[in-house]
């Protein structure tokens, strides 16, 4: 199990002894849910449902939005696509209302990935492109890399080779730039 999961599980264990539900607990539940979704989707769903419930009690809308997105992705990994779409769309509306750019970008990417998994490539492309339009240069490069990669892959599969290769090339360039920046960091 990855170290981050162990750390988050330990923090959560320590918090379960406290009387009050807190924003910090919601954030830990959401982070842990995100980390577990691919290999332990049922557990990730349980954590995100708990995070959503506590968020509603606390009036913590940002926590609720991330919980909804996590629920959507957990449902995706459980092949419950209708539920996944509902939860991700709810999350997107909440992120838009909160003007949370990072959450909005992440949710757009999640929706695109969901449609791609469902074989609805036109909808996937639309959401991936919306995601790219919302991304900024300061955004985590991994989401920009992944978005260009997925667009490129879909376009190449649909025989739009030149356009697809251009996106794959963009993904490569962003990755190289990100690695160069990391190598410039002092030790």
Short mmCIF file of C-alpha atoms in Angstrom, two decimals:
data_model
loop_
_atom_site.label_atom_id
_atom_site.label_comp_id
_atom_site.label_asym_id
_atom_site.label_seq_id
_atom_site.Cartn_x
_atom_site.Cartn_y
_atom_site.Cartn_z
CA UNK A 1 0.00 0.00 0.00
CA UNK A 2 1.43 3.43 -0.93
CA UNK A 3 2.93 5.49 1.87
CA UNK A 4 0.41 8.32 1.41
CA UNK A 5 -2.47 5.87 2.02
CA UNK A 6 -0.82 4.61 5.20
CA UNK A 7 -0.31 8.18 6.44
CA UNK A 8 -3.90 9.18 5.70
CA UNK A 9 -5.30 6.00 7.29
CA UNK A 10 -3.25 6.73 10.43
CA UNK A 11 -4.49 10.33 10.61
CA UNK A 12 -8.05 9.15 10.15
CA UNK A 13 -7.65 6.54 12.88
CA UNK A 14 -6.45 9.22 15.30
CA UNK A 15 -9.39 11.48 14.38
CA UNK A 16 -12.04 8.83 14.91
CA UNK A 17 -11.45 9.15 18.64
CA UNK A 18 -12.52 12.80 18.67
CA UNK A 19 -16.05 13.92 19.41
CA UNK A 20 -16.41 16.52 16.68
CA UNK A 21 -16.42 16.13 12.94
CA UNK A 22 -14.06 18.64 11.38
CA UNK A 23 -13.13 20.14 8.06
CA UNK A 24 -9.71 18.52 8.45
CA UNK A 25 -11.39 15.10 8.71
CA UNK A 26 -13.39 15.78 5.54
CA UNK A 27 -10.21 16.71 3.69
CA UNK A 28 -8.47 13.54 4.87
CA UNK A 29 -11.48 11.40 3.90
CA UNK A 30 -11.49 13.00 0.45
CA UNK A 31 -7.75 12.55 -0.08
CA UNK A 32 -7.89 8.94 1.05
CA UNK A 33 -10.92 8.27 -1.15
CA UNK A 34 -9.07 9.72 -4.14
CA UNK A 35 -6.03 7.53 -3.49
CA UNK A 36 -8.08 4.34 -3.10
CA UNK A 37 -10.58 4.63 -5.96
CA UNK A 38 -8.81 2.56 -8.58
CA UNK A 39 -7.91 -0.48 -6.48
CA UNK A 40 -10.45 -0.23 -3.66
CA UNK A 41 -13.47 1.51 -5.18
CA UNK A 42 -15.96 0.26 -2.60
CA UNK A 43 -13.88 1.58 0.30
CA UNK A 44 -13.26 4.84 -1.59
CA UNK A 45 -17.01 5.23 -2.08
CA UNK A 46 -17.66 4.68 1.64
CA UNK A 47 -15.08 7.33 2.54
CA UNK A 48 -16.46 9.86 0.07
CA UNK A 49 -20.03 9.30 1.27
CA UNK A 50 -18.86 9.94 4.83
CA UNK A 51 -17.01 13.07 3.69
CA UNK A 52 -20.14 14.31 1.91
CA UNK A 53 -22.32 13.71 4.96
CA UNK A 54 -19.96 15.52 7.34
CA UNK A 55 -19.54 18.35 4.82
CA UNK A 56 -23.28 18.88 4.68
CA UNK A 57 -23.50 19.03 8.49
CA UNK A 58 -20.61 21.51 8.62
CA UNK A 59 -21.77 23.55 5.63
CA UNK A 60 -18.37 22.86 4.03
CA UNK A 61 -19.28 23.09 0.35
CA UNK A 62 -15.75 22.62 -0.98
CA UNK A 63 -15.47 19.35 0.93
CA UNK A 64 -18.86 18.30 -0.38
CA UNK A 65 -17.85 19.07 -3.97
CA UNK A 66 -14.67 16.98 -3.72
CA UNK A 67 -16.65 14.18 -2.04
CA UNK A 68 -19.16 14.20 -4.91
CA UNK A 69 -16.38 14.01 -7.50
CA UNK A 70 -14.77 11.14 -5.58
CA UNK A 71 -18.13 9.38 -5.40
CA UNK A 72 -18.45 9.75 -9.15
CA UNK A 73 -15.05 8.26 -9.82
CA UNK A 74 -15.65 5.44 -7.34
CA UNK A 75 -18.92 4.63 -9.11
CA UNK A 76 -17.00 4.69 -12.42
CA UNK A 77 -14.57 2.08 -11.09
CA UNK A 78 -17.56 0.02 -9.96
CA UNK A 79 -19.00 0.33 -13.53
CA UNK A 80 -22.05 2.21 -12.26
CA UNK A 81 -21.83 4.87 -14.96
CA UNK A 82 -25.22 6.51 -14.46
CA UNK A 83 -24.47 7.18 -10.80
CA UNK A 84 -20.97 8.35 -11.72
CA UNK A 85 -22.35 10.91 -14.16
CA UNK A 86 -24.89 12.21 -11.65
CA UNK A 87 -22.29 12.70 -8.92
CA UNK A 88 -19.69 14.30 -11.20
CA UNK A 89 -22.26 16.70 -12.65
CA UNK A 90 -23.31 17.68 -9.11
CA UNK A 91 -19.67 18.24 -8.21
CA UNK A 92 -19.10 20.37 -11.31
CA UNK A 93 -22.08 22.61 -10.49
CA UNK A 94 -20.85 23.07 -6.95
CA UNK A 95 -17.27 23.85 -8.04
CA UNK A 96 -18.61 26.39 -10.54
CA UNK A 97 -20.74 28.01 -7.83
CA UNK A 98 -17.70 28.14 -5.52
CA UNK A 99 -15.50 29.46 -8.34
CA UNK A 100 -13.01 26.69 -7.48
CA UNK A 101 -10.88 26.47 -10.61
CA UNK A 102 -8.83 23.47 -9.56
CA UNK A 103 -11.88 21.45 -8.58
CA UNK A 104 -13.66 22.43 -11.78
CA UNK A 105 -10.71 21.32 -13.93
CA UNK A 106 -10.38 18.04 -12.07
CA UNK A 107 -14.10 17.32 -12.41
CA UNK A 108 -14.15 18.19 -16.12
CA UNK A 109 -11.28 15.75 -16.59
CA UNK A 110 -13.15 13.12 -14.58
CA UNK A 111 -16.29 13.56 -16.67
CA UNK A 112 -14.27 13.30 -19.88
CA UNK A 113 -12.57 10.15 -18.63
CA UNK A 114 -15.93 8.71 -17.67
CA UNK A 115 -17.41 9.35 -21.12
CA UNK A 116 -14.28 7.89 -22.73
CA UNK A 117 -14.70 4.72 -20.66
CA UNK A 118 -18.32 4.56 -21.76
CA UNK A 119 -17.20 4.71 -25.41
CA UNK A 120 -18.80 8.12 -25.97
CA UNK A 121 -15.76 9.71 -27.58
CA UNK A 122 -17.45 12.88 -28.86
CA UNK A 123 -18.67 13.75 -25.36
CA UNK A 124 -15.27 12.79 -23.95
CA UNK A 125 -13.52 15.12 -26.40
CA UNK A 126 -15.91 17.95 -25.53
CA UNK A 127 -15.16 17.61 -21.80
CA UNK A 128 -11.42 17.16 -22.34
CA UNK A 129 -11.38 20.34 -24.43
CA UNK A 130 -13.37 22.19 -21.78
CA UNK A 131 -10.81 20.97 -19.25
CA UNK A 132 -7.94 22.30 -21.38
CA UNK A 133 -9.71 25.64 -21.79
CA UNK A 134 -10.00 25.95 -18.01
CA UNK A 135 -6.41 24.88 -17.31
CA UNK A 136 -3.89 27.57 -16.56
CA UNK A 137 -0.14 27.52 -16.89
CA UNK A 138 0.02 27.35 -13.10
CA UNK A 139 -2.20 24.26 -13.00
CA UNK A 140 -0.65 20.97 -11.99
CA UNK A 141 1.05 19.83 -15.22
CA UNK A 142 -0.13 16.25 -14.81
CA UNK A 143 -3.74 17.13 -15.62
CA UNK A 144 -2.68 19.05 -18.75
CA UNK A 145 -0.44 16.18 -19.83
CA UNK A 146 -3.19 13.63 -19.26
CA UNK A 147 -5.80 15.74 -21.06
CA UNK A 148 -3.63 16.24 -24.16
CA UNK A 149 -2.75 12.54 -24.09
CA UNK A 150 -6.39 11.43 -23.97
CA UNK A 151 -7.45 13.86 -26.69
CA UNK A 152 -4.56 12.65 -28.85
CA UNK A 153 -5.43 9.01 -28.25
CA UNK A 154 -9.11 9.51 -29.15
CA UNK A 155 -8.25 11.50 -32.27
CA UNK A 156 -5.69 8.96 -33.49
CA UNK A 157 -8.20 6.12 -32.95
CA UNK A 158 -10.75 8.04 -35.02
CA UNK A 159 -8.22 8.49 -37.86
CA UNK A 160 -7.58 12.17 -37.15
CA UNK A 161 -3.89 11.30 -37.00
CA UNK A 162 -2.32 14.75 -37.49
CA UNK A 163 -4.51 16.43 -34.85
CA UNK A 164 -4.03 13.50 -32.51
CA UNK A 165 -0.26 13.54 -32.88
CA UNK A 166 -0.23 17.29 -32.19
CA UNK A 167 -1.93 16.69 -28.84
CA UNK A 168 0.40 13.81 -28.01
CA UNK A 169 3.32 16.10 -28.87
CA UNK A 170 1.89 18.79 -26.55
CA UNK A 171 1.61 16.21 -23.75
CA UNK A 172 5.24 15.25 -24.27
CA UNK A 173 6.42 18.88 -24.26
CA UNK A 174 4.55 19.72 -21.05
CA UNK A 175 6.04 16.62 -19.41
CA UNK A 176 9.56 17.58 -20.47
CA UNK A 177 9.05 21.14 -19.24
CA UNK A 178 7.75 19.87 -15.89
CA UNK A 179 10.74 17.54 -15.50
CA UNK A 180 13.12 20.38 -16.35
CA UNK A 181 11.53 22.56 -13.66
CA UNK A 182 11.89 19.77 -11.09
CA UNK A 183 15.54 19.32 -12.02
CA UNK A 184 16.09 23.04 -11.45
CA UNK A 185 14.94 22.76 -7.83
CA UNK A 186 17.70 23.01 -5.24
CA UNK A 187 18.54 19.79 -3.41
#
